[in-house]
Every structure is written in C-alpha cells, then in structure tokens.
PDB file of N, CA and C in Angstrom:
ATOM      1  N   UNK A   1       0.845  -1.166   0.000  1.00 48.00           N
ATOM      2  CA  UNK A   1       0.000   0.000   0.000  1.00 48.00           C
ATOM      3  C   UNK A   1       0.897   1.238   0.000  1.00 48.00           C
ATOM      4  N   UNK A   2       0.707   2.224  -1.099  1.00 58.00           N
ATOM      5  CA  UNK A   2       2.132   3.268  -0.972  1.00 58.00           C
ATOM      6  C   UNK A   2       1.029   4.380  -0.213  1.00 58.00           C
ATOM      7  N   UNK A   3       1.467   5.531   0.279  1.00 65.00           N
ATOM      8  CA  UNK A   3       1.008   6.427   0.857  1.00 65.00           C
ATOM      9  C   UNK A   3       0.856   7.461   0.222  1.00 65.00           C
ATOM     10  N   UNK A   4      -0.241   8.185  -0.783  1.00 69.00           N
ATOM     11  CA  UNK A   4      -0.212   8.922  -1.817  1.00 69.00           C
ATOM     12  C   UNK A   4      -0.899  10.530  -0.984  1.00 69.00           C
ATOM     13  N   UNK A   5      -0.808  10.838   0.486  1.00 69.00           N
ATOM     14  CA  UNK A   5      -0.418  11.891   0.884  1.00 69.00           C
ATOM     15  C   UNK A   5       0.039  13.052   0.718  1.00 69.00           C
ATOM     16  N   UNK A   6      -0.015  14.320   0.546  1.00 73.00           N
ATOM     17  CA  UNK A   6       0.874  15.156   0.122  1.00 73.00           C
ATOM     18  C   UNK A   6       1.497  15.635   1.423  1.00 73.00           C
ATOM     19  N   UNK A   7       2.885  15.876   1.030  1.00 88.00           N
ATOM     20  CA  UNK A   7       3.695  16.721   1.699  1.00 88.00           C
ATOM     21  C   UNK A   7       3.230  17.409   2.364  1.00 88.00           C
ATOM     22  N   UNK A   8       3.641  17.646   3.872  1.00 94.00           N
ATOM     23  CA  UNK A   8       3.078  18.671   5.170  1.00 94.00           C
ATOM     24  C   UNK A   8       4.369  19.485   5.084  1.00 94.00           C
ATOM     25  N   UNK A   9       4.071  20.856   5.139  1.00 96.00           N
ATOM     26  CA  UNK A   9       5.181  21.634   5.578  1.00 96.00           C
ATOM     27  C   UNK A   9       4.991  22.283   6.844  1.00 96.00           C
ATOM     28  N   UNK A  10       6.043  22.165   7.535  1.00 97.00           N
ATOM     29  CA  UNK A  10       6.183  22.074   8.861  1.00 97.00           C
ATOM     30  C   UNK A  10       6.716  24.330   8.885  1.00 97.00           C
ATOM     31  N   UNK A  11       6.190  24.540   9.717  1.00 96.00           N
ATOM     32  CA  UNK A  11       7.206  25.825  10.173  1.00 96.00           C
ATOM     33  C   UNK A  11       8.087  25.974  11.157  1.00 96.00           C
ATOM     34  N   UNK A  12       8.420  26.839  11.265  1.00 96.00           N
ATOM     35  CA  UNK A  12       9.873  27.143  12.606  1.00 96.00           C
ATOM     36  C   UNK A  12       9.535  26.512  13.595  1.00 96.00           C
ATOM     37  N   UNK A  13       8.755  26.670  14.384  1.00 97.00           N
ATOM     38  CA  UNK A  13       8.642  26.529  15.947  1.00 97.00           C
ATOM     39  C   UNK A  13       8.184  24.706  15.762  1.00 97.00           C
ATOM     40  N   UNK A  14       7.747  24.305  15.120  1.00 97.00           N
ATOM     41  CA  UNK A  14       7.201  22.407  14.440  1.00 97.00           C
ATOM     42  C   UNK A  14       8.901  21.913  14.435  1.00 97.00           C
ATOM     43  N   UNK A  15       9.554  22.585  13.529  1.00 97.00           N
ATOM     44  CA  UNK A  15      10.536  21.979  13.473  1.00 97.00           C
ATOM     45  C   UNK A  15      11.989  22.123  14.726  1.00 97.00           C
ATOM     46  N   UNK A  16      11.662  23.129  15.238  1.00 97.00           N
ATOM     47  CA  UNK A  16      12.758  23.051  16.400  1.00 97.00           C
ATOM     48  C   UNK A  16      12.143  21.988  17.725  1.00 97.00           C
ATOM     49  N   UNK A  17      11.206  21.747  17.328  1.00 97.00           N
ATOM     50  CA  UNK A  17      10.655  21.228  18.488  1.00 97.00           C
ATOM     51  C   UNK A  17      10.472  19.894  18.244  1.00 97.00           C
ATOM     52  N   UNK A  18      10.271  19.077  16.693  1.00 96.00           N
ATOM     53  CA  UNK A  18      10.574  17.904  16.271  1.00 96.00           C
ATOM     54  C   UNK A  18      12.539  17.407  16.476  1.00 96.00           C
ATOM     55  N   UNK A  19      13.630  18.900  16.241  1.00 96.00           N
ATOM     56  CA  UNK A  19      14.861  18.144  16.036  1.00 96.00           C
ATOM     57  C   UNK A  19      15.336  18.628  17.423  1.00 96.00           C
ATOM     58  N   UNK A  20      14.671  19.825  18.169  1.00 96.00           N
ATOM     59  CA  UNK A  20      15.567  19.633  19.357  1.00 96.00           C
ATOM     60  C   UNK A  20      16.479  20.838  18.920  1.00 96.00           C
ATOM     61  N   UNK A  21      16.674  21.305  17.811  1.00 96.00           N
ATOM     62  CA  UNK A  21      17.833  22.482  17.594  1.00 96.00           C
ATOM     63  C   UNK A  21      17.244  23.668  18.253  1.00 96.00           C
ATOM     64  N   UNK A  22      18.194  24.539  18.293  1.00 97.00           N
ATOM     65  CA  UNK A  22      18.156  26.118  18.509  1.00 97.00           C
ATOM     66  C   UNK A  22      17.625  26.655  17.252  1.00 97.00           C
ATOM     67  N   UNK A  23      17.176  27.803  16.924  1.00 97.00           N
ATOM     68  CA  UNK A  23      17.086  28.748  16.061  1.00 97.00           C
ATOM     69  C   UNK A  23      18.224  28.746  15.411  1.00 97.00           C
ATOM     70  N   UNK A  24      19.593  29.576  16.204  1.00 98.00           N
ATOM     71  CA  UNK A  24      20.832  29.658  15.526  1.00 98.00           C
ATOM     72  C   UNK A  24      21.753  28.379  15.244  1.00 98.00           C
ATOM     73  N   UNK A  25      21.272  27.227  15.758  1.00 97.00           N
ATOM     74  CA  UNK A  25      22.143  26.002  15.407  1.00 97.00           C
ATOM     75  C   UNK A  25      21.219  25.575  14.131  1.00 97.00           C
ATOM     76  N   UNK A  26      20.111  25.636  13.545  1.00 97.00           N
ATOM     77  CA  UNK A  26      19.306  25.316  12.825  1.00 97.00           C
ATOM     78  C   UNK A  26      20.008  25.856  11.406  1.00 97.00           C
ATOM     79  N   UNK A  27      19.637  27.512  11.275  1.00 96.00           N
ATOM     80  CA  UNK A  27      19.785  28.030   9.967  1.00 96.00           C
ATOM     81  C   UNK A  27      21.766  27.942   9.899  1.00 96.00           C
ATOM     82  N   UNK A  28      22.706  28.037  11.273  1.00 97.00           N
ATOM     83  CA  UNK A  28      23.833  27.484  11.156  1.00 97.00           C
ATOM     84  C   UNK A  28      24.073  25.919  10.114  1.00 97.00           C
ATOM     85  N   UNK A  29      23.306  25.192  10.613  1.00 95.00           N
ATOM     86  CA  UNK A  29      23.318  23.630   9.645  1.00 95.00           C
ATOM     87  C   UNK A  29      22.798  23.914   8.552  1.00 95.00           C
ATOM     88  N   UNK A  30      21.734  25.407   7.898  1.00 96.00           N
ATOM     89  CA  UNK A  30      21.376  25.515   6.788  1.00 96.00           C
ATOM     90  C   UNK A  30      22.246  26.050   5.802  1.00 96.00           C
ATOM     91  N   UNK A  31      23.273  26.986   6.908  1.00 96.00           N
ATOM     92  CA  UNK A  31      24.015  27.723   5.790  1.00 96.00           C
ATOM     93  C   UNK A  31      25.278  26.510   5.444  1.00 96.00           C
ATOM     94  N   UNK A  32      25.564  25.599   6.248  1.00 93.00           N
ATOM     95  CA  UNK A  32      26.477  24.371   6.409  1.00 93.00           C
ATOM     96  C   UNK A  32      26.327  23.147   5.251  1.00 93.00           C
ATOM     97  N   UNK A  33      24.936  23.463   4.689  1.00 93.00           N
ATOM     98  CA  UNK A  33      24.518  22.195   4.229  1.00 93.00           C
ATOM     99  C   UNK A  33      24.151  20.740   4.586  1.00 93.00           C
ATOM    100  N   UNK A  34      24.101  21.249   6.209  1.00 94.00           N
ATOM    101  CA  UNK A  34      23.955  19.725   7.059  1.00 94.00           C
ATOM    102  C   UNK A  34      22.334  19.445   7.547  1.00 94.00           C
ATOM    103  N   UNK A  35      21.451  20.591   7.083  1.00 96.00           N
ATOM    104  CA  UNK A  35      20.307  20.684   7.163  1.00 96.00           C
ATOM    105  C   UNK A  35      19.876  21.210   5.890  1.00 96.00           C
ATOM    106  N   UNK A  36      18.045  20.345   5.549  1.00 96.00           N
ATOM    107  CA  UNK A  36      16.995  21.064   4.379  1.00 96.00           C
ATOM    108  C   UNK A  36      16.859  22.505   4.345  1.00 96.00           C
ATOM    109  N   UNK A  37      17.227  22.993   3.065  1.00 95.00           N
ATOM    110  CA  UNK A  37      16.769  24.299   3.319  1.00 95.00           C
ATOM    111  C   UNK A  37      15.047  24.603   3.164  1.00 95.00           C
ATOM    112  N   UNK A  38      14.635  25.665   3.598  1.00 94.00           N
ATOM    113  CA  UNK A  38      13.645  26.042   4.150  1.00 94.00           C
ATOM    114  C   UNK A  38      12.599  27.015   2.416  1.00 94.00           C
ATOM    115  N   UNK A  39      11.109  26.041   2.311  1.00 95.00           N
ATOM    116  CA  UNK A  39      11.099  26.516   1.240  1.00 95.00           C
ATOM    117  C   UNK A  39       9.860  27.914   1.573  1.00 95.00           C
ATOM    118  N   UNK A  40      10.303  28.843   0.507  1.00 95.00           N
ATOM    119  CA  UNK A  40       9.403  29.784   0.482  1.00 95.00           C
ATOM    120  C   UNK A  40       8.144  29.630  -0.085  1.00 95.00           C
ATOM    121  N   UNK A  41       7.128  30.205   1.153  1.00 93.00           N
ATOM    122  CA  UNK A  41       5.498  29.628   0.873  1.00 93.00           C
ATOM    123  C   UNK A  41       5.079  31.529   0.708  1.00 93.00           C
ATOM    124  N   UNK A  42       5.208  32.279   0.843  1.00 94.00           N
ATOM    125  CA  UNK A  42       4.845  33.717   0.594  1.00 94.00           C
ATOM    126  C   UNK A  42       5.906  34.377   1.088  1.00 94.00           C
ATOM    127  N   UNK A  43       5.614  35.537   0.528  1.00 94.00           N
ATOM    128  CA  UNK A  43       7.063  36.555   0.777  1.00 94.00           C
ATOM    129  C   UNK A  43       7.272  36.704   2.519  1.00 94.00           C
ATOM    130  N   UNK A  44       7.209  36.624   3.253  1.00 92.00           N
ATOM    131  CA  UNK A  44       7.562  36.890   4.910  1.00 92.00           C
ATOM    132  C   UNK A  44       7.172  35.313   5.446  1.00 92.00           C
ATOM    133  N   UNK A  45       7.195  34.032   4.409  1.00 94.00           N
ATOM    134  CA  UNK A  45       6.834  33.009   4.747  1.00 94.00           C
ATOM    135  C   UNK A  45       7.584  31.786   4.478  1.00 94.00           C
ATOM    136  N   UNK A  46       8.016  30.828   5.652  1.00 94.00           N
ATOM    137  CA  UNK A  46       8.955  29.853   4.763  1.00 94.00           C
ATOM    138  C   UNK A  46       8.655  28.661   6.019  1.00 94.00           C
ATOM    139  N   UNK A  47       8.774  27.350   5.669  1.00 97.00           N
ATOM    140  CA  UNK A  47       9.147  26.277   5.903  1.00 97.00           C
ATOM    141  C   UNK A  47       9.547  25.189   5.225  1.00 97.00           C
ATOM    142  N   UNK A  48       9.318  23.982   6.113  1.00 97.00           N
ATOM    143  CA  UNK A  48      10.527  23.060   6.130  1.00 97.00           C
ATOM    144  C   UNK A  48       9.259  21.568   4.989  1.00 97.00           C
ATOM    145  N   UNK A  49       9.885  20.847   4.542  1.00 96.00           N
ATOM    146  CA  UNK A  49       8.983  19.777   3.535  1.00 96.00           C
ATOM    147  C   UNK A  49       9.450  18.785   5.136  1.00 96.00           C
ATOM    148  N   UNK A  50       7.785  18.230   4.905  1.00 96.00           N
ATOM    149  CA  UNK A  50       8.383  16.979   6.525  1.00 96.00           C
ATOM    150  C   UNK A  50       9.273  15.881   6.008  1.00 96.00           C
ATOM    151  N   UNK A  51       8.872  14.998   4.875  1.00 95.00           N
ATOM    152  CA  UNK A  51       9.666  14.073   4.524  1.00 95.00           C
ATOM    153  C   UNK A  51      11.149  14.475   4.888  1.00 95.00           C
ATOM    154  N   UNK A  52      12.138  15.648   4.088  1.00 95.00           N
ATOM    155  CA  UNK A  52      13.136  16.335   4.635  1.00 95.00           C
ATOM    156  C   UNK A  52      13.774  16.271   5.644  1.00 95.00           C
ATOM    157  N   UNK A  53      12.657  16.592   6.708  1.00 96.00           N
ATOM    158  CA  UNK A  53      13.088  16.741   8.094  1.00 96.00           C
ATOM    159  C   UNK A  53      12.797  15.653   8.407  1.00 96.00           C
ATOM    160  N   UNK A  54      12.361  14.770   8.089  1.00 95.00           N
ATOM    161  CA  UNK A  54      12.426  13.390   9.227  1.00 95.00           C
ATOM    162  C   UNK A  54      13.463  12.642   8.435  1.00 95.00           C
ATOM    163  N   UNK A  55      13.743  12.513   6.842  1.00 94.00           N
ATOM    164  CA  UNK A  55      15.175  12.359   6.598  1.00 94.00           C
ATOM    165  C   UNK A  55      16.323  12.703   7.550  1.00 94.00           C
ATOM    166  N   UNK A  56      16.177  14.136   7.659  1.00 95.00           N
ATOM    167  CA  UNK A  56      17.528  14.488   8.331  1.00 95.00           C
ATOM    168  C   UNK A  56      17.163  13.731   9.997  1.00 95.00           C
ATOM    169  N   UNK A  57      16.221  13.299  10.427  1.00 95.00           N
ATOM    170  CA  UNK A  57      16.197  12.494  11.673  1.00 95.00           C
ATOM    171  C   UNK A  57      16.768  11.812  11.538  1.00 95.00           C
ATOM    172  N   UNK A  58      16.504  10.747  10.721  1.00 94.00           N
ATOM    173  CA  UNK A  58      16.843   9.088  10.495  1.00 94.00           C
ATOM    174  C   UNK A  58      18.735   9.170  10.715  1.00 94.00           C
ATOM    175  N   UNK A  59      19.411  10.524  10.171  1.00 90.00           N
ATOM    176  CA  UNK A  59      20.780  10.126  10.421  1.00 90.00           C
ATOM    177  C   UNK A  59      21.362  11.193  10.514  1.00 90.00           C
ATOM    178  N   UNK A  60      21.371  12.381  11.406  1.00 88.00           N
ATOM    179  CA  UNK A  60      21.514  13.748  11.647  1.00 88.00           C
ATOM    180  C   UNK A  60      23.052  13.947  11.293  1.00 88.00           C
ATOM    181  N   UNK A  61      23.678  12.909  11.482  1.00 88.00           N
ATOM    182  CA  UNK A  61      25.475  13.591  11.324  1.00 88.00           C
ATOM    183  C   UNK A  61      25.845  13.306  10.027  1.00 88.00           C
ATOM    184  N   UNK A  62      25.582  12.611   9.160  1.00 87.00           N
ATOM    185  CA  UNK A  62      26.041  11.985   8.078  1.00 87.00           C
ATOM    186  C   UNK A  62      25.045  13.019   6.756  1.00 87.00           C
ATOM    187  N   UNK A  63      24.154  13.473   7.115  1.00 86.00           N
ATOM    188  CA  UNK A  63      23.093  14.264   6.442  1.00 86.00           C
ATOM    189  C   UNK A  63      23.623  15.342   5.415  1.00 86.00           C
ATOM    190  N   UNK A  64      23.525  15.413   4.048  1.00 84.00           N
ATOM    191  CA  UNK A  64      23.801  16.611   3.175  1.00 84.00           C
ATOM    192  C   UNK A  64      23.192  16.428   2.348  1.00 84.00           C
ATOM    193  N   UNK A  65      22.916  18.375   1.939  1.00 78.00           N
ATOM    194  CA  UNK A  65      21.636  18.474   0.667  1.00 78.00           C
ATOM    195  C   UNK A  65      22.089  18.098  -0.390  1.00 78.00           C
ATOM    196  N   UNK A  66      23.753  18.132  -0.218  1.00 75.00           N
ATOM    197  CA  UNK A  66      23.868  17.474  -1.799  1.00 75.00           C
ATOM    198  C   UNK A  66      23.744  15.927  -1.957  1.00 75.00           C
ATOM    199  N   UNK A  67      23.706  15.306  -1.281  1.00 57.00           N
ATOM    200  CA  UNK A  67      23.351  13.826  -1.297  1.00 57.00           C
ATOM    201  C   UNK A  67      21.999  13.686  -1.536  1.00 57.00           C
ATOM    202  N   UNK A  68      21.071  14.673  -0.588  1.00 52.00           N
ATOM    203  CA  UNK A  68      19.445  14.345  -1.064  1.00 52.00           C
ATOM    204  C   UNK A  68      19.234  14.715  -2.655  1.00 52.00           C
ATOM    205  N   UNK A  69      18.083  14.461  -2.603  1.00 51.00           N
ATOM    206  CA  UNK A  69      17.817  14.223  -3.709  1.00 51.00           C
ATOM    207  C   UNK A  69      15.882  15.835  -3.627  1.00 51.00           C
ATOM    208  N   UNK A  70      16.581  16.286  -2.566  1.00 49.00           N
ATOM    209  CA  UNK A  70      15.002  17.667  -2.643  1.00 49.00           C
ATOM    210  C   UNK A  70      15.734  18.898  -2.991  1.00 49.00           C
TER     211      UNK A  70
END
C-alpha cells in the first residue's frame, strides 16, 4: 500500500521542536549544508517539507543536501 499523501510543511517553531535544535544552530546547519533548506510559501513566509526533516532524523550527522535528492 504506498502512501499517496501530500507533503506537510512544517514551520519554525514544528521543526525546532521535532529536532531539538536552537534557532541559531538550525539556519547554522542551513548555511552548512547539514540541514533542508527552508522553502518559500509567501514573501515573509517559509518552511521546512516533513519528509526532509524526518530524513535528516533518520541520520543527523552523516546528512547533506547534496546527497538528497530535494
């Protein structure tokens, strides 16, 4: 049975509170490439694709956007 769902996008405060990061350790791993970057939903508006972020769960140290595939 595949899961034909669409994508939840998560915002700031969803996602610090799913990985446990800081604010500044967060967009730090964004500018690093060790975290998803954050997609723009309206101009003063942005979050995170969940699949993404629960990717970067499954193996937080080994994690890069250039390896994913979003």
């Amino acid at each position: 049975m595949t899961d034909n769902a669409p994508d939840r996008i998560l915002r700031l405060n969803a996602v610090l509170d799913r990985t446990g990061l800081s604010r500044a350790t967060l967009y730090r791993k964004i500018q690093d490439g060790t975290f998803p970057r954050q997609l723009r939903i309206a101009t003063r508006c942005a979050g995170w694709r969940e699949t993404a972020v629960n990717e970067w769960m499954r193996n937080p140290m080994f994690y890069s956007t250039e390896d994913s595939g979003i």
